[in-house]
Short mmCIF file of C-alpha atoms and ligand atoms in Angstrom, two decimals:
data_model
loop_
_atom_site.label_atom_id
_atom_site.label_comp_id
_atom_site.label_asym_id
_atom_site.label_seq_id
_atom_site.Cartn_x
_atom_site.Cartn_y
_atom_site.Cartn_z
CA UNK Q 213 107.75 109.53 115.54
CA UNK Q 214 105.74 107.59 118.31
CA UNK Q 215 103.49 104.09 116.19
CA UNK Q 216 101.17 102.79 118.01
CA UNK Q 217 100.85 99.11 116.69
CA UNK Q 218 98.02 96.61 117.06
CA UNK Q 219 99.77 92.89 116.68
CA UNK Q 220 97.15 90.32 116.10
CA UNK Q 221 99.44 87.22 115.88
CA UNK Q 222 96.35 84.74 114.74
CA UNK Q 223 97.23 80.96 114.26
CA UNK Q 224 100.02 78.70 112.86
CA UNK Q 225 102.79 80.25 112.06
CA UNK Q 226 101.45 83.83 112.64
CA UNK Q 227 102.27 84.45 116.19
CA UNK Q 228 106.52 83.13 115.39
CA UNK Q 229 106.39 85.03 111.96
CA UNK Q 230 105.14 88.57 113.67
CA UNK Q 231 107.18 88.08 116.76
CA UNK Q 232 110.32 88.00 114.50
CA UNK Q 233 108.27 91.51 112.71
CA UNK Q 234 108.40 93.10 115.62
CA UNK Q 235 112.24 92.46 116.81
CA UNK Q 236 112.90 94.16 113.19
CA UNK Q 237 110.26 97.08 113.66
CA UNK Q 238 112.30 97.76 116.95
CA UNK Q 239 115.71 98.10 115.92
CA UNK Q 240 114.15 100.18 112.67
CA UNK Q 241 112.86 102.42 115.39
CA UNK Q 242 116.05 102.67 117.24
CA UNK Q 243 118.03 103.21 114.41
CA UNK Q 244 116.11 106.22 113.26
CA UNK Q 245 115.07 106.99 116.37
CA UNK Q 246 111.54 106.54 116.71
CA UNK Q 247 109.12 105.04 119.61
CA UNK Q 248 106.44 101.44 119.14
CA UNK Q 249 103.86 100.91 121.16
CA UNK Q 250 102.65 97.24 120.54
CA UNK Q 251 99.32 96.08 121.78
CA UNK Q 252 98.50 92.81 121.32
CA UNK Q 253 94.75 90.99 120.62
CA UNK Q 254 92.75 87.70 119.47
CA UNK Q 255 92.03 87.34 115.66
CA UNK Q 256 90.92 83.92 113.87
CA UNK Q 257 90.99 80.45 115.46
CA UNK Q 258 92.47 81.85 118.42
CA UNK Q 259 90.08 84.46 119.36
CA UNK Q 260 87.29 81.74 118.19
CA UNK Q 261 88.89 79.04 121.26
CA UNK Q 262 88.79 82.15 123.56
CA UNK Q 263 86.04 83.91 122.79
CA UNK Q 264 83.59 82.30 120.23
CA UNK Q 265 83.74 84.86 117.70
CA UNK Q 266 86.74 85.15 114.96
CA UNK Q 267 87.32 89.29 115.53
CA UNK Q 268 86.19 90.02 119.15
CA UNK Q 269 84.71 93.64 119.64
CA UNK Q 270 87.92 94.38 121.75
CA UNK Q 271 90.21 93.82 118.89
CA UNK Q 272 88.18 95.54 116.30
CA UNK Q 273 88.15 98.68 118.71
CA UNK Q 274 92.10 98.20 119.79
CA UNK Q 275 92.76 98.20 115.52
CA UNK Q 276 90.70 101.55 115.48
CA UNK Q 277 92.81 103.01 117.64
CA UNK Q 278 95.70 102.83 116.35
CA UNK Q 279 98.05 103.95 113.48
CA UNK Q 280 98.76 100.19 111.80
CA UNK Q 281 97.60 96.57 112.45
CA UNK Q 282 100.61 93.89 111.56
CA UNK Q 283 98.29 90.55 111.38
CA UNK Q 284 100.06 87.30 111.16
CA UNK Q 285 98.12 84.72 109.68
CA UNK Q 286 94.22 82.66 110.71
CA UNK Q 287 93.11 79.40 110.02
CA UNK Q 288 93.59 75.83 110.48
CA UNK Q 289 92.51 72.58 110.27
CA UNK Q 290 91.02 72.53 113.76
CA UNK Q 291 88.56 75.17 112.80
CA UNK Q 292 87.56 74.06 109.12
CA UNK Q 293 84.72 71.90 109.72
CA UNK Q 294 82.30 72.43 106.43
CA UNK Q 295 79.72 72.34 109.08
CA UNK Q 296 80.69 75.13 111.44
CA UNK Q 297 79.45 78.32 111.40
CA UNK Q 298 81.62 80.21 112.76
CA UNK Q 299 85.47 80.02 110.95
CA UNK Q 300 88.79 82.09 111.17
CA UNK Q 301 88.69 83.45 107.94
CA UNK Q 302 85.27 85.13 108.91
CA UNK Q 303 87.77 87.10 111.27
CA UNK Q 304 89.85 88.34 108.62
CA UNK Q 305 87.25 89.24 106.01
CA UNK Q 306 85.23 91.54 108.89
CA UNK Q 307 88.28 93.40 109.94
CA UNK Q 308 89.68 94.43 105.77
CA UNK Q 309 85.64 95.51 106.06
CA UNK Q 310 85.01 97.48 108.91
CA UNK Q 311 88.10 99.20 108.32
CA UNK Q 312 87.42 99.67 104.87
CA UNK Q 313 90.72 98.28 103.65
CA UNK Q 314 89.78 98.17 99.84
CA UNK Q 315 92.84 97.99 98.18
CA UNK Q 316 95.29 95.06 99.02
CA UNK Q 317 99.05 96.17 97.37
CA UNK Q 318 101.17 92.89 96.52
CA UNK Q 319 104.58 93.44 95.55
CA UNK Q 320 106.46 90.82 93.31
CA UNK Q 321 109.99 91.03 92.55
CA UNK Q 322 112.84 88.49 91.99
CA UNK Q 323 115.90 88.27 94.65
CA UNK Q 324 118.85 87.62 91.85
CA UNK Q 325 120.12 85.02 94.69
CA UNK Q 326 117.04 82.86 94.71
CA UNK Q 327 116.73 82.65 90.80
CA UNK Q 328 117.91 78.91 90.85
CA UNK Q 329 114.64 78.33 93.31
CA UNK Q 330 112.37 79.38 90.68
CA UNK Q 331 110.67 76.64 88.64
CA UNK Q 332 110.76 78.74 85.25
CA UNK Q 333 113.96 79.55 82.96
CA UNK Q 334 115.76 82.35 84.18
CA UNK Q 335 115.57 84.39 81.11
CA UNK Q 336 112.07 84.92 81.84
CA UNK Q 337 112.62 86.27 85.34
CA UNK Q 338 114.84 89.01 84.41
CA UNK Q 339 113.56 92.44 84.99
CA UNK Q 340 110.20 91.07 87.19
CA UNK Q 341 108.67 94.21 89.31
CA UNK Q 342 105.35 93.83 89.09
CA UNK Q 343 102.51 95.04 92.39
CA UNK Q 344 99.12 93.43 91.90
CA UNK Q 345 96.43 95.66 92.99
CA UNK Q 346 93.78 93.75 94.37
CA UNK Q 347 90.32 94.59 95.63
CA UNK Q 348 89.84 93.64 99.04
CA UNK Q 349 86.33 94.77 100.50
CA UNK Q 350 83.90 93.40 97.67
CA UNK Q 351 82.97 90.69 94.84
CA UNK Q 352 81.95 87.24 95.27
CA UNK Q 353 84.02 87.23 99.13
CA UNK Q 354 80.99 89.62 100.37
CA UNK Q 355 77.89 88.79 98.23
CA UNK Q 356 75.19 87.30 99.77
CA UNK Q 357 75.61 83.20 100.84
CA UNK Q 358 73.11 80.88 100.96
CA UNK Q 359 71.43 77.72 100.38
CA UNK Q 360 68.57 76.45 98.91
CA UNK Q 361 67.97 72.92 99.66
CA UNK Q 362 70.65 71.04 97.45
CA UNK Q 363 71.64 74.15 95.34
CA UNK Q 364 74.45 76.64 97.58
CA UNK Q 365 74.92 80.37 95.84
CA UNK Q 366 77.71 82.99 96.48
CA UNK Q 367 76.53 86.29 94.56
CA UNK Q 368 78.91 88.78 92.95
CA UNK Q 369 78.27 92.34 93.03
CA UNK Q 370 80.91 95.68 92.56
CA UNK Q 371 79.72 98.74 92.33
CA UNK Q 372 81.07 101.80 89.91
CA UNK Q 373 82.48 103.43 92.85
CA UNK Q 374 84.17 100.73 94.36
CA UNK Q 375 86.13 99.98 90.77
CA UNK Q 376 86.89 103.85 90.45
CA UNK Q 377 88.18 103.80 94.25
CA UNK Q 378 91.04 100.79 93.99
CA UNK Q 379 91.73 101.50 89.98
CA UNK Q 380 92.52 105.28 91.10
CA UNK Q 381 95.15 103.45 93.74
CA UNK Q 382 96.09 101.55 90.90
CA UNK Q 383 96.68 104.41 88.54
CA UNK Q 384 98.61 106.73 91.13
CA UNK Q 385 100.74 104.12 91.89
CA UNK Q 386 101.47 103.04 88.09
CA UNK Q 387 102.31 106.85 87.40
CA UNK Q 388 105.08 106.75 90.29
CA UNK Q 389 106.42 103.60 88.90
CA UNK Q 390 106.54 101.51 85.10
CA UNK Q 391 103.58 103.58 83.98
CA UNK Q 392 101.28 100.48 82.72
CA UNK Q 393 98.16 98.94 84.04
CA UNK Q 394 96.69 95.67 83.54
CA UNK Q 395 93.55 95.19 84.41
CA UNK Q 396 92.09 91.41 84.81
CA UNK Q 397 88.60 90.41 84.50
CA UNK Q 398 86.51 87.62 82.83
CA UNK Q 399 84.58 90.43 80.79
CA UNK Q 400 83.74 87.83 78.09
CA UNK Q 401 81.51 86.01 80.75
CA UNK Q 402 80.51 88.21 83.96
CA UNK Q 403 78.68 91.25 84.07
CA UNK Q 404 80.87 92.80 87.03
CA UNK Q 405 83.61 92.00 84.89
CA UNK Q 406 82.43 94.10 81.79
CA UNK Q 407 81.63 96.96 84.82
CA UNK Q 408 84.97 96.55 85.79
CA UNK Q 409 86.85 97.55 81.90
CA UNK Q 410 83.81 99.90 81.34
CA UNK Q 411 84.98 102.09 84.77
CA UNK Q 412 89.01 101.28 84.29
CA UNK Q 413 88.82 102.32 80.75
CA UNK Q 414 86.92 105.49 81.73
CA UNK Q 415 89.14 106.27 84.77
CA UNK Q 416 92.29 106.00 83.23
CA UNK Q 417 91.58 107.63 80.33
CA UNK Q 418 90.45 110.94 82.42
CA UNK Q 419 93.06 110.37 85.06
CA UNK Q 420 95.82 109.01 84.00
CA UNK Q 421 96.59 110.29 80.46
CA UNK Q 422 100.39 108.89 80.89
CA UNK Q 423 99.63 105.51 81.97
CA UNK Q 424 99.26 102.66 79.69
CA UNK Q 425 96.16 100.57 80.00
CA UNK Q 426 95.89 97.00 78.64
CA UNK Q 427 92.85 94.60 79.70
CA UNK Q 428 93.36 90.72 80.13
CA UNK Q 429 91.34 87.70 80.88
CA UNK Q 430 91.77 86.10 83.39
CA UNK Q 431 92.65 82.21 82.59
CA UNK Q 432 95.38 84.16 80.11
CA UNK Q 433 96.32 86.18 82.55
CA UNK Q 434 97.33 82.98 84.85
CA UNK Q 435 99.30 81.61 81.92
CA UNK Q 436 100.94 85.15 80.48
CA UNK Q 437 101.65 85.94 84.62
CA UNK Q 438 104.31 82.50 84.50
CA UNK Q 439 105.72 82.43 80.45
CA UNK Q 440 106.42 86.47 80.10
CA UNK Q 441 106.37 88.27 83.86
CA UNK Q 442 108.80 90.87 83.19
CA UNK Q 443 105.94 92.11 80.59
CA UNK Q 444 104.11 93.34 83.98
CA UNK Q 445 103.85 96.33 86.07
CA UNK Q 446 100.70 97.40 87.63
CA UNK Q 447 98.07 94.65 88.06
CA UNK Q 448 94.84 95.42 89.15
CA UNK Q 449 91.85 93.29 89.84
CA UNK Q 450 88.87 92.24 91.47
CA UNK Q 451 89.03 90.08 94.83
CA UNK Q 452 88.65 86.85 94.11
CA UNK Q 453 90.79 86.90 90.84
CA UNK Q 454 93.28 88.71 92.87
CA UNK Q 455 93.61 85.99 96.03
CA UNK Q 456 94.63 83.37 93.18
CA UNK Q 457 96.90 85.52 90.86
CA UNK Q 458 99.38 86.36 93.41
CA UNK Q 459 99.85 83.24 94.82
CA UNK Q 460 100.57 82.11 91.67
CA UNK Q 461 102.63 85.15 91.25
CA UNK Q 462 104.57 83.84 94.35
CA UNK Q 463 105.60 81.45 92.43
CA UNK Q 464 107.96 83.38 90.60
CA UNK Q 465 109.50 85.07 93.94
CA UNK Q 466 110.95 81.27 94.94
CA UNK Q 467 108.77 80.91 98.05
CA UNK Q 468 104.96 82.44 98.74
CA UNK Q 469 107.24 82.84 102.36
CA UNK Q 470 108.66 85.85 100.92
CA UNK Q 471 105.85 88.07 100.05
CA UNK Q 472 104.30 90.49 101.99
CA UNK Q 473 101.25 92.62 101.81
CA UNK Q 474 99.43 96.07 102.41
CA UNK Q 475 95.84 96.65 102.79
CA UNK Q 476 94.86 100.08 102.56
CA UNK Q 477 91.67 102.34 102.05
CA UNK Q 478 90.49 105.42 103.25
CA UNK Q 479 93.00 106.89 105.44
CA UNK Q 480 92.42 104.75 108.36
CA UNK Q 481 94.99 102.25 110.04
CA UNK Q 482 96.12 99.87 107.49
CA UNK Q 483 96.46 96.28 107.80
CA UNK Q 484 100.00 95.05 106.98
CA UNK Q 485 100.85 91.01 106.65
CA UNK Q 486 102.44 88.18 104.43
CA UNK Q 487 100.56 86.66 102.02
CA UNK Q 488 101.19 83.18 102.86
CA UNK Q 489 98.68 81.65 105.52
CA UNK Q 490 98.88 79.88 108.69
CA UNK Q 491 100.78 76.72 107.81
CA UNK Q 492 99.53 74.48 110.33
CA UNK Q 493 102.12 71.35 109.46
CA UNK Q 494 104.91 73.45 110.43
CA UNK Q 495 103.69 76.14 112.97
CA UNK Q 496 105.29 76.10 116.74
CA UNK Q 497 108.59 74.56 114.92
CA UNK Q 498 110.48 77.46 114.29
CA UNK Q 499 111.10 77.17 110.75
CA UNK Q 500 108.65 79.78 109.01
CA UNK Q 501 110.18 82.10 107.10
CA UNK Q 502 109.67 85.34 108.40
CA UNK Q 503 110.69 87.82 105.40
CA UNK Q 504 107.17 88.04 104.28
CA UNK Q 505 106.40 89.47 107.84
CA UNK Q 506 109.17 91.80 107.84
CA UNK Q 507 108.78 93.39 104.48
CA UNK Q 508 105.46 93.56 105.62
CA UNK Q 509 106.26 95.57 108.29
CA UNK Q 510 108.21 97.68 105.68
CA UNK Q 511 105.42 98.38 104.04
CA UNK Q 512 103.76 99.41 106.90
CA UNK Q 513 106.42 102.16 107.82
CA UNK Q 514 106.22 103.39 103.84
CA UNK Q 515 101.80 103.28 103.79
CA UNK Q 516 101.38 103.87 107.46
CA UNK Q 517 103.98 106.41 108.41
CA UNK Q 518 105.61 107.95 105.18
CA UNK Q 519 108.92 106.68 106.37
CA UNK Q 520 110.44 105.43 103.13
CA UNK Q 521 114.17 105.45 104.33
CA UNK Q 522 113.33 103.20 107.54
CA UNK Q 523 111.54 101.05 104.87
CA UNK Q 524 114.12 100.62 102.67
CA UNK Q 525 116.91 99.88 105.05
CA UNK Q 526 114.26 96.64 105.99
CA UNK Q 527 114.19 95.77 102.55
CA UNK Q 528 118.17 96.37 101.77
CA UNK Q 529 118.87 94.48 104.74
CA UNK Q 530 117.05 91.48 103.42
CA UNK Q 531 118.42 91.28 100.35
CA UNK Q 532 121.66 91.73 101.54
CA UNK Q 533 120.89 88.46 104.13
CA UNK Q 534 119.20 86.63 101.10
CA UNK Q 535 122.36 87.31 99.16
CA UNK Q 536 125.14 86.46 102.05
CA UNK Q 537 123.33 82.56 101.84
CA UNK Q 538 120.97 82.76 104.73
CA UNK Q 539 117.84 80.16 103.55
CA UNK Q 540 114.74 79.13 105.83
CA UNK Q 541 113.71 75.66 105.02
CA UNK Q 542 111.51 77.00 102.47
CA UNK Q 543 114.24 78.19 100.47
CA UNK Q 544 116.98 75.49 101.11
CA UNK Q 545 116.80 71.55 102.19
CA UNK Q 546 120.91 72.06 103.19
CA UNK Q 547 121.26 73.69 106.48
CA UNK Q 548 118.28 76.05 106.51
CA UNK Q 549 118.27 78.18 109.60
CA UNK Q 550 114.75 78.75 112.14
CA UNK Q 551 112.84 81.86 112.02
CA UNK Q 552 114.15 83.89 114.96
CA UNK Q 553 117.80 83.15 113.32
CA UNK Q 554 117.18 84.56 110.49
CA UNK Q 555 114.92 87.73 111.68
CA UNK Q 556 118.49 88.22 113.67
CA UNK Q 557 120.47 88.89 110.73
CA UNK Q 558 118.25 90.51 109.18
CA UNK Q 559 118.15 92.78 112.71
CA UNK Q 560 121.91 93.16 112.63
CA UNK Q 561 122.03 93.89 109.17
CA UNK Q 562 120.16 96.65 109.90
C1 IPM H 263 94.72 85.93 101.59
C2 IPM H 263 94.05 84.73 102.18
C3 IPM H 263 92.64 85.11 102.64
C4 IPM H 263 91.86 85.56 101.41
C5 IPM H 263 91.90 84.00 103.39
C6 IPM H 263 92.66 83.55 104.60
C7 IPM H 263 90.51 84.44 103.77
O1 IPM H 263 94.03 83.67 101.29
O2 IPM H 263 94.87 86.95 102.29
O3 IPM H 263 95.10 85.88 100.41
O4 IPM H 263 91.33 84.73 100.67
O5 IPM H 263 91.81 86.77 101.18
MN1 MN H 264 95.12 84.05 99.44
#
């Protein structure tokens, strides 16, 4: 199979993290035999120093033509002036928009050899395999923004068919895996909330007949997602609710460094990159972990190409790496190793 591959590094730590992506996307390729072509652009505070605007027209139209994006990470203190109009998150938001990237897959699971890193009893961790679903193109992130005078007001809107599009991802991928849905809202307070259970409920009861479907609230949600994971399989919820679960949810992986991310939609190219963001204090220093990245990029080849074997030798070649010891600084204070050593064993372990 020929990929063609947009790489939009960002800032921080994204340009070392998808560098050390890439060197694992090629030796996938030449192990199975498949062709990358990798074209790079501007994205976030970068493209904003070059450019002025946080997604230049030239990257948006070099993502559209091609099969998968592989982002790195925006942002940074240089560009986070309260005053500034103009910021590298703006960059992000427009591209998961324009390329109508509404469903943003999270995967959360426990390495057995990083239990001891995890700041809750181990009992508890057992048996954690849980994929929050989380809605990527609307809520409170794209309602209208504005002031008036002293008073500043972000609005919250979803619409039916935006719930029925990312709970139907939800529900498909439920049926192929633990067969259970949670769906988290704040239905005892918001309107879009009591939307969202109205069109979940509906949905999976005409959909998915097999699937279990449980609601939850929110603030219990944040407390039930850290004293009973393993109770977990599914999770699907709005934006907002869904940018702070699952770095919470991180929490129980032993390092948001490990995590990576799909954002998918409508059949277009998909954006594929770690959860964590651009780590200013350490960026340029060559001690990112870059396992978020590169199970990011395995995502890519499972949601992008249908190439599940290629994706699980990434994945079986970083557990086997987390298991023989290797630990970025993120994971170990004894010895930790940079990023480009450890994308190299994962690379040979492939
Ligand atoms: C994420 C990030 C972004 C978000 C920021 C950088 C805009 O936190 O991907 O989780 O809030 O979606
Ligand atoms: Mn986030």
């Amino acid at each position: 199979m020929h990929m063609r591959i947009a790489v939009l590094p960002g800032d921080g730590i994204g340009p070392e993290v998808t560098v050390a992506g890439l060197g694992v996307l090629d030796r996938v390729a030449q192990r199975f035999g498949h062709s990358v072509e990798t074209r790079q652009a501007l994205i976030g505070g970068a493209a904003i120093d070059a450019c002025g605007a946080p997604l230049p027209d030239a990257t948006l139209a070099l993502c559209r033509d091609s099969d998968a994006i592989l982002l790195g990470a925006v942002g940074g203190p240089k560009w986070s002036d309260p005053q500034s109009k103009v910021r590298p998150e703006q960059g992000l938001l427009r591209l998961r928009s324009e390329l109508g990237l509404f469903a943003n897959l999270r995967p959360v699971t426990v390495h057995p050899a990083l239990i001891d890193l995890v700041p809750i009893k181990a009992d508890r961790l057992r048996g954690v395999d849980l994929l929050v679903v989380r809605e990527l193109t609307g809520g409170i992130y794209f309602g209208e923004k504005r002031r008036e005078g002293d008073v500043a007001i972000d609005g919250c809107r979803y619409s039916v068919g935006e719930v029925e599009r990312v709970v139907r991802v939800a529900g498909r991928l439920a049926k192929a895996r633990g067969k259970r849905v949670t769906q988290v809202d704040k239905a005892n307070v918001l309107e879009t909330s009591r939307l969202w259970r109205e069109v979940t409920t509906r949905v999976m009861r005409d959909e998915f007949p097999d699937v279990a479907i449980e609601h939850q609230l929110v603030d219990s949600m944040a407390m039930h997602l850290i004293s009973k994971p393993s109770a977990f399989d599914v999770i699907v919820t709005e934006n907002l609710f869904g940018d702070i679960l699952t770095d919470e949810a991180a929490v129980l992986a032993g390092s948001l460094g490990l995590l990576p991310s799909a954002s998918i939609g409508s059949g277009g190219p998909g954006v594929y990159e770690p959860i964590h963001g651009s780590a200013p204090d350490i960026a340029g220093r060559n001690i990112a972990n870059p396992i978020g990245t590169i199970l990011s990029v395995a995502m890519m080849l499972r949601w992008s190409f249908q190439l599940e074997a290629e994706a699980a030798a990434i994945e079986k070649a970083v557990s086997d790496v987390l298991h023989g010891g290797a630990r970025t600084a993120d994971l170990s204070q004894d010895n930790p190793i940079g990023t480009d050593a450890m994308a190299r064993l994962v690379v040979e372990a492939i």
